[in-house]
Short mmCIF file of C-alpha atoms and ligand atoms in Angstrom, two decimals:
data_model
loop_
_atom_site.label_atom_id
_atom_site.label_comp_id
_atom_site.label_asym_id
_atom_site.label_seq_id
_atom_site.Cartn_x
_atom_site.Cartn_y
_atom_site.Cartn_z
CA MET A 1 28.02 39.46 21.45
CA LYS A 2 29.82 36.52 23.05
CA LYS A 3 33.30 36.12 21.64
CA LYS A 4 33.88 32.74 20.00
CA SER A 5 36.33 30.69 22.01
CA ASN A 6 38.55 28.00 20.57
CA LYS A 7 36.48 25.29 22.10
CA ASP A 8 33.75 26.22 19.62
CA VAL A 9 35.88 25.11 16.69
CA ARG A 10 34.46 21.85 15.43
CA GLY A 11 35.45 19.92 12.34
CA ARG A 12 34.82 16.48 11.02
CA PHE A 13 36.34 13.82 8.85
CA ALA A 14 33.59 12.08 6.94
CA PRO A 15 34.78 9.14 4.85
CA SER A 16 32.47 6.97 2.76
CA PRO A 17 33.28 3.29 3.43
CA THR A 18 33.32 2.33 -0.23
CA GLY A 19 36.94 1.31 0.11
CA PRO A 20 39.82 1.75 2.57
CA LEU A 21 41.48 5.15 2.92
CA HIS A 22 44.09 5.89 0.29
CA LEU A 23 46.75 8.56 0.09
CA GLY A 24 44.19 11.13 -1.12
CA SER A 25 41.81 10.54 1.79
CA LEU A 26 44.72 10.52 4.24
CA VAL A 27 45.60 14.02 3.03
CA THR A 28 42.06 15.20 3.79
CA ALA A 29 42.04 13.46 7.16
CA LEU A 30 45.36 15.08 8.09
CA ALA A 31 44.16 18.50 6.93
CA SER A 32 40.90 18.20 8.90
CA PHE A 33 42.81 17.14 11.99
CA LEU A 34 45.41 19.92 11.80
CA ASP A 35 42.79 22.51 10.98
CA VAL A 36 40.83 22.03 14.21
CA LYS A 37 43.65 20.93 16.51
CA SER A 38 45.62 24.08 15.69
CA GLU A 39 42.76 25.91 17.38
CA ASN A 40 42.20 23.36 20.16
CA GLY A 41 38.96 22.35 18.54
CA LYS A 42 37.21 19.01 18.21
CA LEU A 43 37.25 16.62 15.29
CA TRP A 44 34.31 14.23 14.81
CA LEU A 45 34.52 11.08 12.78
CA ARG A 46 31.39 10.54 10.73
CA ILE A 47 31.03 7.44 8.60
CA GLU A 48 29.09 8.41 5.51
CA ASP A 49 27.65 5.00 4.78
CA GLY A 50 24.39 6.33 3.39
CA ASP A 51 24.91 4.72 0.00
CA SER A 52 23.55 1.27 0.83
CA GLN A 53 24.76 -0.29 -2.42
CA ARG A 54 28.40 0.83 -2.29
CA SER A 55 29.16 1.03 1.44
CA LYS A 56 30.76 -2.04 2.98
CA THR A 57 30.93 -2.72 6.72
CA ASN A 58 34.40 -4.26 6.57
CA PHE A 59 35.85 -0.97 5.33
CA ILE A 60 34.57 0.88 8.41
CA GLY A 61 36.83 -0.99 10.82
CA LEU A 62 39.69 -0.68 8.40
CA ILE A 63 39.28 3.09 8.02
CA LYS A 64 39.24 3.58 11.80
CA GLN A 65 42.35 1.44 12.16
CA GLN A 66 44.15 3.36 9.40
CA LEU A 67 43.37 6.66 11.14
CA VAL A 68 44.60 5.39 14.50
CA ASP A 69 47.74 3.91 12.92
CA HIS A 70 48.54 7.28 11.35
CA GLY A 71 48.04 9.11 14.65
CA ILE A 72 44.85 10.86 13.58
CA ALA A 73 42.59 10.58 16.60
CA TRP A 74 39.03 11.80 16.60
CA ASP A 75 37.05 13.18 19.52
CA VAL A 76 34.26 11.18 21.06
CA TRP A 77 30.77 11.95 19.89
CA PRO A 78 28.34 10.78 22.56
CA ASN A 79 26.38 7.78 21.31
CA LEU A 80 23.95 7.22 24.08
CA GLU A 81 22.43 3.92 23.03
CA HIS A 82 25.57 1.85 22.79
CA GLU A 83 29.28 2.31 22.69
CA ARG A 84 30.28 3.03 19.10
CA GLU A 85 33.73 4.50 19.65
CA GLY A 86 32.39 8.01 19.50
CA VAL A 87 31.59 7.79 15.81
CA ILE A 88 28.36 8.52 13.99
CA TYR A 89 27.02 6.42 11.15
CA GLN A 90 24.74 7.94 8.57
CA SER A 91 23.04 4.59 7.96
CA GLU A 92 21.58 4.84 11.48
CA ARG A 93 20.20 8.34 11.01
CA GLN A 94 17.45 7.86 8.44
CA HIS A 95 14.78 8.99 10.92
CA ILE A 96 16.63 12.29 11.35
CA TYR A 97 16.95 12.89 7.60
CA CYS A 98 13.25 12.03 7.20
CA HIS A 99 12.34 14.71 9.67
CA PHE A 100 14.15 17.42 7.70
CA MET A 101 12.95 16.02 4.39
CA TYR A 102 9.33 16.33 5.55
CA TYR A 103 10.01 19.83 6.75
CA LEU A 104 11.39 20.86 3.34
CA SER A 105 8.35 19.24 1.72
CA SER A 106 6.01 21.17 3.99
CA LEU A 107 7.66 24.35 2.67
CA ASP A 108 7.01 23.15 -0.90
CA ARG A 109 10.73 22.84 -1.60
CA THR A 110 10.68 19.25 -2.85
CA PHE A 111 9.02 17.31 -5.64
CA LEU A 112 8.71 13.70 -6.66
CA CYS A 113 10.45 12.78 -9.87
CA LYS A 114 9.95 9.76 -12.09
CA CYS A 115 12.88 10.42 -14.40
CA THR A 116 15.80 8.04 -14.57
CA ARG A 117 19.16 8.57 -16.23
CA LYS A 118 17.92 6.38 -19.07
CA SER A 119 14.62 8.23 -19.53
CA LEU A 120 16.50 11.55 -19.47
CA SER A 121 18.86 10.38 -22.20
CA ARG A 122 15.81 9.68 -24.37
CA THR A 123 13.87 12.88 -23.74
CA ASN A 124 13.49 15.72 -26.21
CA HIS A 125 14.53 18.19 -23.53
CA PHE A 126 17.86 19.89 -23.97
CA ILE A 127 20.36 18.10 -21.72
CA GLU A 128 22.94 20.24 -20.04
CA TYR A 129 25.79 18.87 -17.96
CA LEU A 130 27.05 20.31 -14.69
CA GLU A 131 30.77 20.69 -14.07
CA SER A 132 30.60 17.54 -11.95
CA GLY A 133 29.51 15.56 -15.01
CA GLU A 134 25.98 15.16 -13.67
CA ILE A 135 22.98 16.04 -15.79
CA ARG A 136 21.36 19.36 -14.90
CA TYR A 137 17.86 18.10 -14.23
CA PRO A 138 15.63 19.59 -16.93
CA GLN A 139 12.78 20.13 -14.46
CA ILE A 140 10.38 17.79 -16.25
CA CYS A 141 8.55 16.64 -13.10
CA ARG A 142 8.83 19.86 -11.13
CA ASP A 143 5.35 21.15 -11.82
CA ARG A 144 3.55 17.88 -12.29
CA LYS A 145 0.17 17.97 -10.60
CA SER A 146 -0.39 14.29 -9.88
CA VAL A 147 1.96 11.56 -8.75
CA CYS A 148 1.99 7.83 -9.32
CA LEU A 149 3.80 6.39 -6.35
CA SER A 150 4.88 3.17 -8.03
CA LYS A 151 6.68 5.17 -10.73
CA GLU A 152 8.45 7.80 -8.65
CA GLN A 153 12.21 7.36 -8.53
CA THR A 154 13.55 10.22 -6.47
CA LEU A 155 12.60 13.14 -4.29
CA ARG A 156 14.31 16.28 -5.56
CA PHE A 157 15.05 19.64 -4.07
CA LYS A 158 13.33 22.63 -5.70
CA SER A 159 16.30 24.90 -6.16
CA THR A 160 16.45 28.52 -7.15
CA ASN A 161 19.30 27.98 -9.62
CA ARG A 162 17.95 25.23 -11.89
CA ASP A 163 19.91 22.55 -10.07
CA ASP A 164 17.11 20.41 -8.67
CA PHE A 165 19.33 17.81 -7.07
CA VAL A 166 18.23 14.52 -5.55
CA ILE A 167 17.48 14.43 -1.84
CA ARG A 168 16.38 10.82 -1.66
CA ARG A 169 16.42 7.82 -3.97
CA LEU A 170 13.10 6.10 -3.45
CA THR A 171 14.24 2.82 -4.98
CA THR A 172 16.76 2.27 -2.15
CA GLY A 173 15.58 4.79 0.45
CA ASP A 174 19.08 6.31 0.47
CA PHE A 175 19.49 10.04 1.10
CA SER A 176 21.98 11.99 -0.96
CA TYR A 177 25.27 13.42 0.24
CA ALA A 178 24.30 17.01 -0.66
CA PHE A 179 21.41 16.75 1.80
CA THR A 180 22.75 14.62 4.67
CA VAL A 181 26.00 16.57 4.93
CA VAL A 182 24.05 19.72 5.72
CA ILE A 183 21.93 18.05 8.39
CA ASP A 184 24.83 16.31 10.11
CA ASP A 185 27.20 19.27 9.99
CA TYR A 186 24.48 21.30 11.66
CA LEU A 187 23.57 18.71 14.30
CA GLN A 188 27.23 18.15 15.13
CA GLY A 189 27.83 21.87 15.51
CA VAL A 190 30.47 21.81 12.77
CA THR A 191 32.03 25.20 12.18
CA ARG A 192 34.74 24.15 9.72
CA VAL A 193 34.52 21.73 6.85
CA VAL A 194 37.72 20.49 5.26
CA ARG A 195 37.13 18.28 2.24
CA GLY A 196 38.48 17.42 -1.21
CA ASP A 197 38.04 19.99 -3.96
CA ASP A 198 36.20 17.38 -6.03
CA LEU A 199 33.20 18.36 -3.88
CA ILE A 200 33.32 22.10 -4.66
CA PHE A 201 30.28 21.71 -6.89
CA THR A 202 28.10 20.83 -3.88
CA ILE A 203 28.66 24.17 -2.11
CA GLU A 204 25.73 25.87 -3.77
CA ARG A 205 23.49 22.88 -2.97
CA ASN A 206 24.64 22.92 0.65
CA ARG A 207 24.07 26.65 0.95
CA GLN A 208 20.56 26.52 -0.47
CA VAL A 209 19.43 23.87 2.01
CA GLN A 210 21.22 25.62 4.89
CA ALA A 211 19.55 28.92 4.04
CA ILE A 212 16.04 27.42 4.00
CA LEU A 213 16.55 25.48 7.21
CA GLY A 214 18.09 28.51 8.92
CA PHE A 215 21.40 26.74 9.57
CA PRO A 216 24.65 28.70 9.85
CA PHE A 217 27.15 28.25 7.01
CA PRO A 218 30.30 26.48 8.21
CA THR A 219 33.59 27.72 6.79
CA ILE A 220 34.61 25.40 3.97
CA LEU A 221 38.19 24.72 3.05
CA HIS A 222 38.84 22.61 -0.04
CA VAL A 223 41.97 20.53 -0.30
CA PRO A 224 43.23 20.00 -3.86
CA VAL A 225 42.81 16.26 -4.46
CA VAL A 226 45.85 14.09 -5.01
CA ARG A 227 46.30 13.13 -8.67
CA ASP A 228 48.42 10.50 -10.35
CA SER A 229 51.07 11.31 -12.94
CA ASN A 230 48.37 11.43 -15.64
CA GLY A 231 46.43 14.05 -13.70
CA ARG A 232 43.71 11.59 -12.67
CA LYS A 233 42.25 11.66 -9.17
CA LEU A 234 43.55 8.71 -7.12
CA SER A 235 41.02 5.95 -6.95
CA LYS A 236 40.28 3.65 -4.02
CA THR A 237 40.90 0.65 -6.22
CA ASP A 238 44.27 1.79 -7.51
CA GLU A 239 47.01 -0.41 -6.03
CA ARG A 240 49.58 2.41 -6.10
CA SER A 241 47.50 4.70 -3.89
CA LYS A 242 46.88 2.05 -1.20
CA LEU A 243 48.04 2.87 2.32
CA ARG A 244 50.46 0.47 3.94
CA GLY A 245 51.29 -0.24 7.56
CA GLY A 246 54.46 -0.42 9.65
CA LYS A 247 57.41 1.57 8.41
CA PHE A 248 55.33 3.12 5.62
CA ILE A 249 53.13 5.06 8.04
CA LYS A 250 55.61 7.83 8.69
CA LYS A 251 56.37 8.13 4.99
CA GLN A 252 52.67 8.39 4.14
CA ILE A 253 52.13 11.14 6.69
CA THR A 254 55.16 13.00 5.33
CA GLN A 255 53.86 12.62 1.77
CA SER A 256 50.46 13.96 2.86
CA TRP A 257 52.06 16.92 4.59
CA THR A 258 54.20 17.65 1.52
CA HIS A 259 51.04 17.68 -0.60
CA LEU A 260 49.38 20.13 1.80
CA ARG A 261 52.43 22.41 1.90
CA LYS A 262 52.52 22.52 -1.86
CA ASN A 263 48.82 23.09 -2.38
CA MET A 264 47.28 24.88 0.57
CA PRO A 265 47.37 28.66 1.19
CA SER A 266 50.54 29.68 3.00
CA SER A 267 48.60 31.40 5.79
CA TRP A 268 46.90 28.09 6.56
CA ILE A 269 50.20 26.19 6.46
CA GLU A 270 51.69 28.72 8.86
CA LYS A 271 48.76 28.29 11.21
CA VAL A 272 48.92 24.49 11.33
CA THR A 273 52.69 23.88 11.16
CA PRO A 274 53.28 23.98 14.96
CA THR A 275 50.45 21.47 15.40
CA TYR A 276 51.91 19.21 12.73
CA GLU A 277 55.30 19.34 14.39
CA ASN A 278 53.80 18.74 17.80
CA TYR A 279 51.73 15.68 16.84
CA PHE A 280 53.73 14.01 14.11
CA PHE A 281 57.39 14.36 15.17
N1 LIG B 301 31.97 11.27 2.27
C1 LIG B 301 32.71 12.07 1.34
C2 LIG B 301 33.80 11.27 0.70
O1 LIG B 301 34.26 10.28 1.25
C3 LIG B 301 33.35 13.27 2.00
C4 LIG B 301 32.37 14.26 2.34
C5 LIG B 301 32.81 15.49 3.11
O2 LIG B 301 33.91 15.54 3.64
O3 LIG B 301 31.99 16.41 3.17
O4 LIG B 301 34.21 11.65 -0.38
#
């Protein structure tokens, strides 16, 4: 078998433009960068603007600028149609997600669902909550024989572990993160995923879709999210977590590195320290 060379290491940073980067997202960006650059790999920047209600175009430019200001450069993904600074945008990839959605449907791994949060709160079914705080879908529509298109709300994945998560919201046409992340990581040849540990709960969802589509499983490394003094995850709207420019840049990078050193496995820190010193000193 061909030995994997370093040039096969591919990672990505995939922010959602629902706000500018904050200290917590800078930590993930830095970790993603160090993780691949310590092995001479490539880092893609993917803007996860698939949530049409919450994503805002003005944050996209800001996020890119914040990355550049902090010395976190991404590699150029070839956008053939027009120059887009080597970045991919999920909002422009609906046709690709549709293709894989139809394929899953052809394998009978999806179903249309007319339940809403409100209707679920009123049902007689026992409601169980997932660790993420989401409702574990009680499978009401899973075996329905007929559909009424005007009433359907979502297309769900037929899972094997009673977690029939949403693939697409039909009211907006938006695809869900748990689905698009699998498609894009595969199409971008991503071998290593570095993301916040608030997304741990999506691993099983990712793996189920990957297994059915025959995609390899990238290695996933979760970075403990940054919390405030009350133990709450930093929010994009919190003034205190906002990134600043100029003389604060170096301080913010140092703070991010300190967080990684405190929270990441020592073998990983050892691996990436020379890269950190090389790029950020
Ligand atoms: N778009 C997600 C976020 O901003 C990150 C997803 C990922 O890294 O897989 O929280």
